[in-house]
Amino acid sequence: MNSNIDSVKIQKWPRWCIGSLLLYALLVSPSLIIRYNAIAKNFGALLLALSMFSLIMYFYKNRHLQICSKFPRTIYTILLTYVSCSIFYGAFIDNAYVPLTFWGNIDYAPAFLLPLFVKIGMRKENVLWLLKVLAYFSLLTLPMFLIDFSYTLYIGWTLFFPLAFAKFLPKKLAIALIVSGICYASLCWFDGARTPVIRTIISMLIAVYTYLKPIISRRLANWAAIATIVIPFYYFFLYVTTGFSVFDSELSSRSSSLGDNSADTRTFLYEEILDDLQDTKTIWFGKGINGKYYSPHFSHSSGDNEERQNPEVGFLSYLFKGGIVYTVIIFLLLPLAVIRMLSVKDNIIAQIFGLLIVQHIFLLFIENIPQYTLYNAVIWSIVGFAFSPNLYDVNENTIGKIFNVRRSFVLSKQQKTVINK
């Protein structure tokens, strides 16, 4: 894959970092799911180590890059401080520290390094290169089904990114991605993997929006984005104050049409995590990187461990590992990224990036576990792009250019003024 974007060569550290995660998604994650495999586990730890080392090196060498706005820059600095303290505590003070598990498990220390991807996203050439790489990598989604569905599942997690930009990709590539997305959603639905289905459908809806944008009010789209963010917070508040579970209510009422996918697998997770944090008095700062909790539900389920290292819901994972403080910091930074992207006028590309973060926030209350995976690397890179001065420089022609798609050049107002003069 060409590592030059707009005549700028992509630095080696992002290429090593993302390349390692590509191999992890392709070879390691499915192997760990199919069966316990010591070779895959050790190879995965090696890939994670290479990816994390490259990420840290890139972060250090680009430490001069600063978020353009003061308030999000302050929030990001606080986040990095909190993350650093958590890693230090987990590595040197917590008695549960085990070197290989701590650094070789995507749920532990690697997950706390995800905010470092913000620096990668602050260079537009990195984000554009990532889009190009994942557009072609995602085409492996269906062929890998010949090996096993688990391979398709993990590779397909990257489909959401290029799918949203289908309008601006080469026609054959766009059609292939759309077909892959439809088949992927169908396979996931029949296998009971509901969150990838929702994510893929939302990405397709974003792609549809790019075609219908001339007839859809920008204000209406922004209000819809705000509602998508507010709704899960509202239902969480409702659950905490009244005990009402939207999962149990909605899934039960649609059991006849959803079939096996109507099972409520989320309400008990909210109950277990909140009860555990209150009982152990760790609600404010969480149980740390190495934290575990006892699950009464899984203690009665065969084939699963009752000592859980991570709940299967992103929002609960932030709360469990880092407490209210960590969760508030995260959920301040993400909406700020959305606001900045959606506030860029007459730039559909910036809107697409913003809507992708919106879907991520929404699905954090259902799944989207903050693990050190390719999916989360993309999300945090997009967050970094939101706070980059280059945000205004990327348009439809820029996307088309990196895929060698010829498009009529659209002059900006400033360029028109210069020409008229």
Tab-separated table of C-alpha atoms in Angstrom:
chain	number	residue	atom	x	y	z
A	1	MET	CA	0.000	0.000	0.000
A	2	ASN	CA	1.409	3.395	-1.051
A	3	SER	CA	2.500	5.254	2.085
A	4	ASN	CA	2.428	8.683	0.414
A	5	ILE	CA	-0.637	10.917	0.806
A	6	ASP	CA	-0.678	14.300	-0.927
A	7	SER	CA	3.057	13.847	-1.592
A	8	VAL	CA	3.673	13.475	2.170
A	9	LYS	CA	5.246	10.209	3.248
A	10	ILE	CA	3.538	8.581	6.219
A	11	GLN	CA	5.943	8.284	9.129
A	12	LYS	CA	7.174	4.786	9.958
A	13	TRP	CA	5.683	4.724	13.462
A	14	PRO	CA	2.003	4.967	12.390
A	15	ARG	CA	2.664	2.324	9.728
A	16	TRP	CA	4.182	-0.076	12.262
A	17	CYS	CA	1.475	0.692	14.836
A	18	ILE	CA	-1.491	0.164	12.510
A	19	GLY	CA	0.172	-2.653	10.597
A	20	SER	CA	0.579	-4.643	13.812
A	21	LEU	CA	-3.084	-4.158	14.638
A	22	LEU	CA	-4.076	-5.265	11.137
A	23	LEU	CA	-2.200	-8.517	11.651
A	24	TYR	CA	-3.709	-8.880	15.131
A	25	ALA	CA	-7.235	-8.547	13.729
A	26	LEU	CA	-6.474	-10.910	10.859
A	27	LEU	CA	-4.574	-13.684	12.618
A	28	VAL	CA	-4.739	-13.432	16.396
A	29	SER	CA	-8.193	-12.318	17.578
A	30	PRO	CA	-10.119	-15.091	15.774
A	31	SER	CA	-7.646	-17.745	16.995
A	32	LEU	CA	-8.135	-16.707	20.619
A	33	ILE	CA	-11.901	-16.926	20.189
A	34	ILE	CA	-11.953	-20.322	18.466
A	35	ARG	CA	-9.850	-22.024	21.149
A	36	TYR	CA	-7.094	-21.342	23.626
A	37	ASN	CA	-3.974	-21.179	21.511
A	38	ALA	CA	-0.651	-20.489	23.241
A	39	ILE	CA	1.128	-19.670	19.980
A	40	ALA	CA	-1.556	-17.176	18.968
A	41	LYS	CA	-1.532	-15.665	22.458
A	42	ASN	CA	2.239	-15.100	22.471
A	43	PHE	CA	2.251	-13.883	18.875
A	44	GLY	CA	-0.575	-11.506	19.785
A	45	ALA	CA	1.385	-10.172	22.758
A	46	LEU	CA	4.334	-9.541	20.434
A	47	LEU	CA	2.149	-7.657	17.941
A	48	LEU	CA	0.612	-5.598	20.730
A	49	ALA	CA	4.064	-4.751	22.079
A	50	LEU	CA	5.210	-3.612	18.631
A	51	SER	CA	2.065	-1.555	18.119
A	52	MET	CA	2.251	0.093	21.544
A	53	PHE	CA	5.964	0.838	21.203
A	54	SER	CA	5.370	2.458	17.801
A	55	LEU	CA	2.433	4.449	19.196
A	56	ILE	CA	4.460	5.755	22.132
A	57	MET	CA	7.396	6.629	19.883
A	58	TYR	CA	5.134	8.521	17.507
A	59	PHE	CA	3.507	10.337	20.411
A	60	TYR	CA	6.912	11.351	21.756
A	61	LYS	CA	8.309	12.500	18.411
A	62	ASN	CA	5.140	14.525	17.708
A	63	ARG	CA	4.684	15.931	21.209
A	64	HIS	CA	4.794	19.427	19.719
A	65	LEU	CA	1.395	18.845	18.085
A	66	GLN	CA	-1.226	20.631	20.165
A	67	ILE	CA	-5.006	20.575	20.111
A	68	CYS	CA	-6.044	23.880	18.576
A	69	SER	CA	-8.702	24.866	21.158
A	70	LYS	CA	-7.864	25.559	24.805
A	71	PHE	CA	-10.721	23.750	26.583
A	72	PRO	CA	-10.414	20.382	24.775
A	73	ARG	CA	-6.627	20.691	25.050
A	74	THR	CA	-6.999	21.011	28.826
A	75	ILE	CA	-9.379	18.043	28.974
A	76	TYR	CA	-6.964	15.955	26.905
A	77	THR	CA	-4.060	16.881	29.189
A	78	ILE	CA	-6.096	15.814	32.225
A	79	LEU	CA	-6.964	12.555	30.457
A	80	LEU	CA	-3.308	11.789	29.724
A	81	THR	CA	-2.392	12.563	33.342
A	82	TYR	CA	-5.109	10.250	34.636
A	83	VAL	CA	-4.051	7.503	32.228
A	84	SER	CA	-0.387	7.820	33.240
A	85	CYS	CA	-1.237	7.584	36.940
A	86	SER	CA	-3.467	4.555	36.309
A	87	ILE	CA	-0.746	2.705	34.396
A	88	PHE	CA	1.859	3.548	37.061
A	89	TYR	CA	-0.453	2.351	39.835
A	90	GLY	CA	-1.369	-0.820	37.978
A	91	ALA	CA	2.238	-1.667	37.135
A	92	PHE	CA	4.013	-0.915	40.403
A	93	ILE	CA	1.524	-0.692	43.254
A	94	ASP	CA	-1.347	-3.037	42.486
A	95	ASN	CA	-0.547	-6.510	43.821
A	96	ALA	CA	-2.475	-8.091	40.940
A	97	TYR	CA	0.185	-6.946	38.459
A	98	VAL	CA	1.320	-9.723	36.106
A	99	PRO	CA	3.704	-8.462	33.362
A	100	LEU	CA	2.433	-10.513	30.402
A	101	THR	CA	-1.217	-10.064	31.292
A	102	PHE	CA	-0.792	-6.387	32.094
A	103	TRP	CA	0.871	-5.501	28.763
A	104	GLY	CA	-0.240	-8.409	26.581
A	105	ASN	CA	-3.988	-8.246	27.145
A	106	ILE	CA	-6.056	-5.727	25.171
A	107	ASP	CA	-8.273	-5.144	28.222
A	108	TYR	CA	-5.496	-3.988	30.561
A	109	ALA	CA	-2.697	-1.427	30.048
A	110	PRO	CA	-3.013	-1.312	26.225
A	111	ALA	CA	-6.613	-0.088	26.552
A	112	PHE	CA	-5.433	2.917	28.571
A	113	LEU	CA	-3.045	3.904	25.768
A	114	LEU	CA	-5.874	4.468	23.272
A	115	PRO	CA	-5.973	8.290	23.821
A	116	LEU	CA	-2.436	8.452	22.376
A	117	PHE	CA	-3.981	7.789	18.940
A	118	VAL	CA	-5.281	11.350	19.091
A	119	LYS	CA	-1.788	12.480	18.044
A	120	ILE	CA	-1.867	10.197	15.013
A	121	GLY	CA	-5.197	11.685	13.963
A	122	MET	CA	-3.947	15.248	14.231
A	123	ARG	CA	-2.067	14.806	10.956
A	124	LYS	CA	-4.542	14.611	8.086
A	125	GLU	CA	-2.244	12.421	5.971
A	126	ASN	CA	-2.415	9.725	8.682
A	127	VAL	CA	-6.213	9.753	8.720
A	128	LEU	CA	-6.464	9.666	4.925
A	129	TRP	CA	-3.911	6.854	4.746
A	130	LEU	CA	-5.867	4.948	7.400
A	131	LEU	CA	-9.069	5.352	5.397
A	132	LYS	CA	-7.371	4.018	2.269
A	133	VAL	CA	-5.779	1.053	4.047
A	134	LEU	CA	-9.005	0.023	5.770
A	135	ALA	CA	-11.065	0.409	2.604
A	136	TYR	CA	-9.053	-2.388	1.010
A	137	PHE	CA	-8.470	-4.384	4.201
A	138	SER	CA	-12.236	-4.536	4.792
A	139	LEU	CA	-12.683	-6.323	1.467
A	140	LEU	CA	-11.326	-9.438	3.222
A	141	THR	CA	-14.493	-9.579	5.332
A	142	LEU	CA	-16.416	-11.993	3.125
A	143	PRO	CA	-13.558	-14.148	1.762
A	144	MET	CA	-12.419	-14.917	5.332
A	145	PHE	CA	-15.853	-16.428	6.010
A	146	LEU	CA	-14.558	-19.472	4.118
A	147	ILE	CA	-12.216	-20.070	7.068
A	148	ASP	CA	-14.522	-19.241	9.968
A	149	PHE	CA	-17.129	-16.649	10.935
A	150	SER	CA	-14.906	-15.330	13.735
A	151	TYR	CA	-12.417	-14.087	11.119
A	152	THR	CA	-15.210	-12.319	9.275
A	153	LEU	CA	-16.488	-10.816	12.528
A	154	TYR	CA	-13.183	-9.214	13.528
A	155	ILE	CA	-12.161	-7.993	10.087
A	156	GLY	CA	-15.640	-6.578	9.511
A	157	TRP	CA	-15.274	-4.287	12.528
A	158	THR	CA	-13.360	-1.890	10.278
A	159	LEU	CA	-16.115	-1.755	7.643
A	160	PHE	CA	-17.906	1.102	9.400
A	161	PHE	CA	-15.121	3.546	8.498
A	162	PRO	CA	-14.815	3.266	4.685
A	163	LEU	CA	-18.530	2.457	4.296
A	164	ALA	CA	-19.495	5.948	5.450
A	165	PHE	CA	-17.361	7.449	2.647
A	166	ALA	CA	-18.746	5.187	-0.107
A	167	LYS	CA	-19.923	8.132	-2.238
A	168	PHE	CA	-16.382	9.456	-2.591
A	169	LEU	CA	-14.619	6.160	-3.307
A	170	PRO	CA	-13.999	4.503	-6.690
A	171	LYS	CA	-17.279	3.030	-7.906
A	172	LYS	CA	-16.150	-0.607	-7.922
A	173	LEU	CA	-14.597	-0.281	-4.478
A	174	ALA	CA	-17.719	1.386	-3.094
A	175	ILE	CA	-19.991	-1.341	-4.492
A	176	ALA	CA	-17.736	-4.050	-3.065
A	177	LEU	CA	-17.798	-2.398	0.357
A	178	ILE	CA	-21.570	-1.976	0.303
A	179	VAL	CA	-22.092	-5.616	-0.664
A	180	SER	CA	-19.639	-6.646	2.065
A	181	GLY	CA	-21.515	-4.479	4.558
A	182	ILE	CA	-24.906	-5.985	3.702
A	183	CYS	CA	-23.566	-9.548	3.862
A	184	TYR	CA	-21.618	-8.815	7.040
A	185	ALA	CA	-24.683	-7.405	8.804
A	186	SER	CA	-26.733	-10.435	7.717
A	187	LEU	CA	-24.132	-12.937	8.926
A	188	CYS	CA	-23.760	-11.132	12.251
A	189	TRP	CA	-27.517	-11.025	12.749
A	190	PHE	CA	-27.907	-14.754	12.198
A	191	ASP	CA	-24.988	-15.407	14.550
A	192	GLY	CA	-26.450	-13.177	17.270
A	193	ALA	CA	-23.795	-10.426	17.064
A	194	ARG	CA	-26.178	-7.484	17.231
A	195	THR	CA	-23.828	-4.542	17.803
A	196	PRO	CA	-21.850	-4.996	14.547
A	197	VAL	CA	-25.191	-5.069	12.758
A	198	ILE	CA	-26.250	-1.753	14.290
A	199	ARG	CA	-22.860	-0.169	13.612
A	200	THR	CA	-22.849	-1.275	9.964
A	201	ILE	CA	-26.398	-0.057	9.390
A	202	ILE	CA	-25.592	3.332	10.928
A	203	SER	CA	-22.551	3.687	8.660
A	204	MET	CA	-24.734	2.902	5.667
A	205	LEU	CA	-27.239	5.520	6.802
A	206	ILE	CA	-24.403	8.053	7.024
A	207	ALA	CA	-23.452	7.114	3.450
A	208	VAL	CA	-27.072	7.608	2.375
A	209	TYR	CA	-27.036	11.006	4.070
A	210	THR	CA	-24.106	12.082	1.878
A	211	TYR	CA	-26.286	11.469	-1.181
A	212	LEU	CA	-29.365	13.167	0.291
A	213	LYS	CA	-27.527	16.070	1.891
A	214	PRO	CA	-28.822	18.658	-0.649
A	215	ILE	CA	-32.403	17.970	0.469
A	216	ILE	CA	-31.722	17.484	4.194
A	217	SER	CA	-31.335	20.498	6.430
A	218	ARG	CA	-27.915	20.652	8.108
A	219	ARG	CA	-29.609	21.867	11.278
A	220	LEU	CA	-31.938	18.858	11.229
A	221	ALA	CA	-28.965	16.488	10.866
A	222	ASN	CA	-27.183	18.172	13.779
A	223	TRP	CA	-30.258	17.928	15.998
A	224	ALA	CA	-30.555	14.247	15.114
A	225	ALA	CA	-26.899	13.809	16.135
A	226	ILE	CA	-27.523	15.554	19.461
A	227	ALA	CA	-30.563	13.366	20.134
A	228	THR	CA	-28.526	10.240	19.384
A	229	ILE	CA	-26.027	11.266	22.060
A	230	VAL	CA	-28.575	12.390	24.663
A	231	ILE	CA	-30.938	9.401	24.449
A	232	PRO	CA	-28.601	6.780	26.003
A	233	PHE	CA	-27.697	9.170	28.826
A	234	TYR	CA	-31.401	9.714	29.484
A	235	TYR	CA	-32.112	5.989	29.684
A	236	PHE	CA	-29.084	5.440	31.923
A	237	PHE	CA	-30.363	8.149	34.282
A	238	LEU	CA	-33.783	6.498	34.173
A	239	TYR	CA	-32.262	3.133	35.070
A	240	VAL	CA	-30.260	4.556	37.993
A	241	THR	CA	-33.205	6.473	39.427
A	242	THR	CA	-36.127	4.128	38.727
A	243	GLY	CA	-34.650	0.772	37.738
A	244	PHE	CA	-36.315	0.906	34.317
A	245	SER	CA	-34.277	-0.944	31.672
A	246	VAL	CA	-34.804	0.074	28.064
A	247	PHE	CA	-33.095	-3.150	26.961
A	248	ASP	CA	-35.531	-5.391	28.798
A	249	SER	CA	-38.536	-3.286	27.761
A	250	GLU	CA	-37.730	-2.889	24.064
A	251	LEU	CA	-36.357	-6.368	23.438
A	252	SER	CA	-39.246	-8.053	25.222
A	253	SER	CA	-41.833	-6.099	23.240
A	254	ARG	CA	-40.162	-7.154	19.968
A	255	SER	CA	-39.390	-10.750	20.843
A	256	SER	CA	-41.713	-12.112	18.158
A	257	SER	CA	-39.928	-10.253	15.351
A	258	LEU	CA	-36.351	-10.438	16.685
A	259	GLY	CA	-36.348	-14.136	17.532
A	260	ASP	CA	-33.136	-15.273	19.239
A	261	ASN	CA	-31.778	-11.712	19.088
A	262	SER	CA	-34.397	-10.521	21.582
A	263	ALA	CA	-32.440	-11.785	24.608
A	264	ASP	CA	-31.575	-9.042	27.090
A	265	THR	CA	-27.848	-9.464	27.696
A	266	ARG	CA	-27.163	-5.959	29.009
A	267	THR	CA	-29.412	-5.145	31.976
A	268	PHE	CA	-27.680	-7.605	34.323
A	269	LEU	CA	-24.270	-6.116	33.346
A	270	TYR	CA	-25.393	-2.649	34.441
A	271	GLU	CA	-26.751	-4.090	37.667
A	272	GLU	CA	-23.617	-6.127	38.468
A	273	ILE	CA	-21.110	-3.355	37.737
A	274	LEU	CA	-22.970	-0.617	39.610
A	275	ASP	CA	-23.551	-2.899	42.606
A	276	ASP	CA	-19.899	-3.980	42.655
A	277	LEU	CA	-18.566	-0.414	42.464
A	278	GLN	CA	-20.871	0.712	45.263
A	279	ASP	CA	-20.138	-2.284	47.469
A	280	THR	CA	-16.363	-1.879	47.079
A	281	LYS	CA	-16.569	1.927	47.344
A	282	THR	CA	-14.668	2.375	44.065
A	283	ILE	CA	-17.336	4.300	42.180
A	284	TRP	CA	-15.243	7.497	41.873
A	285	PHE	CA	-11.896	6.130	40.696
A	286	GLY	CA	-12.818	2.622	39.578
A	287	LYS	CA	-11.009	-0.620	40.294
A	288	GLY	CA	-7.953	0.158	38.190
A	289	ILE	CA	-6.427	-1.444	35.115
A	290	ASN	CA	-6.147	-4.839	36.832
A	291	GLY	CA	-9.630	-4.671	38.338
A	292	LYS	CA	-11.955	-7.673	38.265
A	293	TYR	CA	-15.454	-8.275	39.523
A	294	TYR	CA	-17.497	-11.298	40.487
A	295	SER	CA	-20.443	-11.970	38.186
A	296	PRO	CA	-23.383	-13.862	39.744
A	297	HIS	CA	-24.818	-14.310	36.243
A	298	PHE	CA	-21.732	-15.980	34.763
A	299	SER	CA	-21.187	-18.046	37.889
A	300	HIS	CA	-24.314	-19.949	36.838
A	301	SER	CA	-23.358	-20.081	33.163
A	302	SER	CA	-21.359	-23.011	31.893
A	303	GLY	CA	-18.264	-22.325	29.821
A	304	ASP	CA	-17.550	-18.840	31.150
A	305	ASN	CA	-15.471	-17.366	33.950
A	306	GLU	CA	-17.274	-15.803	36.898
A	307	GLU	CA	-14.265	-13.536	37.591
A	308	ARG	CA	-14.684	-10.878	34.911
A	309	GLN	CA	-11.910	-8.509	33.822
A	310	ASN	CA	-14.103	-6.286	31.695
A	311	PRO	CA	-17.852	-5.822	31.282
A	312	GLU	CA	-19.116	-6.129	27.723
A	313	VAL	CA	-20.359	-2.525	27.605
A	314	GLY	CA	-17.999	0.358	26.813
A	315	PHE	CA	-19.610	2.855	29.163
A	316	LEU	CA	-19.515	0.353	32.032
A	317	SER	CA	-15.907	-0.502	31.206
A	318	TYR	CA	-14.833	3.139	31.604
A	319	LEU	CA	-16.792	3.321	34.840
A	320	PHE	CA	-15.410	0.026	36.123
A	321	LYS	CA	-11.740	0.645	35.283
A	322	GLY	CA	-11.507	4.383	35.941
A	323	GLY	CA	-14.614	5.363	37.887
A	324	ILE	CA	-16.792	8.440	37.492
A	325	VAL	CA	-13.750	10.712	37.088
A	326	TYR	CA	-12.341	8.801	34.108
A	327	THR	CA	-15.781	8.393	32.515
A	328	VAL	CA	-16.596	12.103	32.786
A	329	ILE	CA	-13.271	13.046	31.176
A	330	ILE	CA	-13.904	10.663	28.258
A	331	PHE	CA	-17.478	11.818	27.777
A	332	LEU	CA	-16.419	15.452	27.795
A	333	LEU	CA	-13.786	14.961	25.103
A	334	LEU	CA	-15.871	12.881	22.685
A	335	PRO	CA	-18.834	15.319	22.378
A	336	LEU	CA	-16.366	18.216	22.029
A	337	ALA	CA	-14.918	16.418	19.000
A	338	VAL	CA	-18.438	15.994	17.581
A	339	ILE	CA	-19.288	19.660	18.102
A	340	ARG	CA	-16.151	20.803	16.319
A	341	MET	CA	-16.720	18.513	13.344
A	342	LEU	CA	-20.405	19.260	12.916
A	343	SER	CA	-19.799	22.998	13.224
A	344	VAL	CA	-17.675	23.061	10.063
A	345	LYS	CA	-19.964	24.546	7.429
A	346	ASP	CA	-20.195	23.234	3.884
A	347	ASN	CA	-17.849	20.333	4.535
A	348	ILE	CA	-19.587	16.972	4.254
A	349	ILE	CA	-16.349	15.116	5.023
A	350	ALA	CA	-16.058	16.771	8.438
A	351	GLN	CA	-19.712	15.907	9.072
A	352	ILE	CA	-19.115	12.252	8.243
A	353	PHE	CA	-16.260	12.092	10.753
A	354	GLY	CA	-18.482	13.759	13.343
A	355	LEU	CA	-21.351	11.333	12.752
A	356	LEU	CA	-18.985	8.374	13.125
A	357	ILE	CA	-18.085	9.620	16.604
A	358	VAL	CA	-21.799	10.056	17.330
A	359	GLN	CA	-22.495	6.411	16.508
A	360	HIS	CA	-19.550	5.406	18.699
A	361	ILE	CA	-20.908	7.336	21.702
A	362	PHE	CA	-24.354	5.818	21.183
A	363	LEU	CA	-23.016	2.263	20.989
A	364	LEU	CA	-20.799	2.737	24.053
A	365	PHE	CA	-23.946	2.097	26.085
A	366	ILE	CA	-24.496	-1.223	24.283
A	367	GLU	CA	-20.999	-2.555	23.546
A	368	ASN	CA	-17.918	-0.844	21.979
A	369	ILE	CA	-15.569	-2.089	24.685
A	370	PRO	CA	-12.472	0.176	24.974
A	371	GLN	CA	-9.949	-2.515	24.107
A	372	TYR	CA	-6.670	-1.981	22.249
A	373	THR	CA	-8.101	-2.897	18.848
A	374	LEU	CA	-8.078	-1.521	15.335
A	375	TYR	CA	-11.625	-0.240	15.798
A	376	ASN	CA	-10.723	1.935	18.780
A	377	ALA	CA	-7.507	3.067	17.105
A	378	VAL	CA	-9.651	4.467	14.281
A	379	ILE	CA	-12.098	6.136	16.672
A	380	TRP	CA	-9.395	7.914	18.671
A	381	SER	CA	-7.597	8.935	15.478
A	382	ILE	CA	-10.836	10.540	14.295
A	383	VAL	CA	-11.087	12.357	17.628
A	384	GLY	CA	-7.584	13.704	17.033
A	385	PHE	CA	-8.529	14.793	13.532
A	386	ALA	CA	-11.450	16.763	14.985
A	387	PHE	CA	-9.027	18.938	16.936
A	388	SER	CA	-6.528	19.296	14.104
A	389	PRO	CA	-6.110	22.553	12.142
A	390	ASN	CA	-6.160	20.343	9.021
A	391	LEU	CA	-9.846	19.571	9.548
A	392	TYR	CA	-10.819	22.413	7.222
A	393	ASP	CA	-8.414	21.249	4.496
A	394	VAL	CA	-10.081	17.901	3.771
A	395	ASN	CA	-12.966	17.870	1.297
A	396	GLU	CA	-14.562	15.611	-1.312
A	397	ASN	CA	-11.737	16.194	-3.755
A	398	THR	CA	-9.135	15.248	-1.140
A	399	ILE	CA	-10.818	11.876	-0.540
A	400	GLY	CA	-11.140	11.268	-4.272
A	401	LYS	CA	-7.522	12.185	-4.847
A	402	ILE	CA	-6.074	9.553	-2.506
A	403	PHE	CA	-8.057	6.895	-4.411
A	404	ASN	CA	-7.169	8.457	-7.787
A	405	VAL	CA	-10.777	9.402	-8.445
A	406	ARG	CA	-11.210	12.374	-10.748
A	407	ARG	CA	-13.778	14.853	-9.500
A	408	SER	CA	-14.741	18.327	-10.520
A	409	PHE	CA	-12.825	20.722	-8.295
A	410	VAL	CA	-15.080	22.762	-6.032
A	411	LEU	CA	-13.653	26.197	-5.309
A	412	SER	CA	-13.882	27.545	-1.805
A	413	LYS	CA	-15.086	31.084	-1.148
A	414	GLN	CA	-11.554	32.267	-0.430
A	415	GLN	CA	-10.238	30.768	-3.674
A	416	LYS	CA	-13.063	32.356	-5.660
A	417	THR	CA	-12.227	35.734	-4.154
A	418	VAL	CA	-8.564	35.388	-5.116
A	419	ILE	CA	-9.462	34.407	-8.694
A	420	ASN	CA	-11.935	37.276	-9.069
A	421	LYS	CA	-9.287	39.723	-7.929
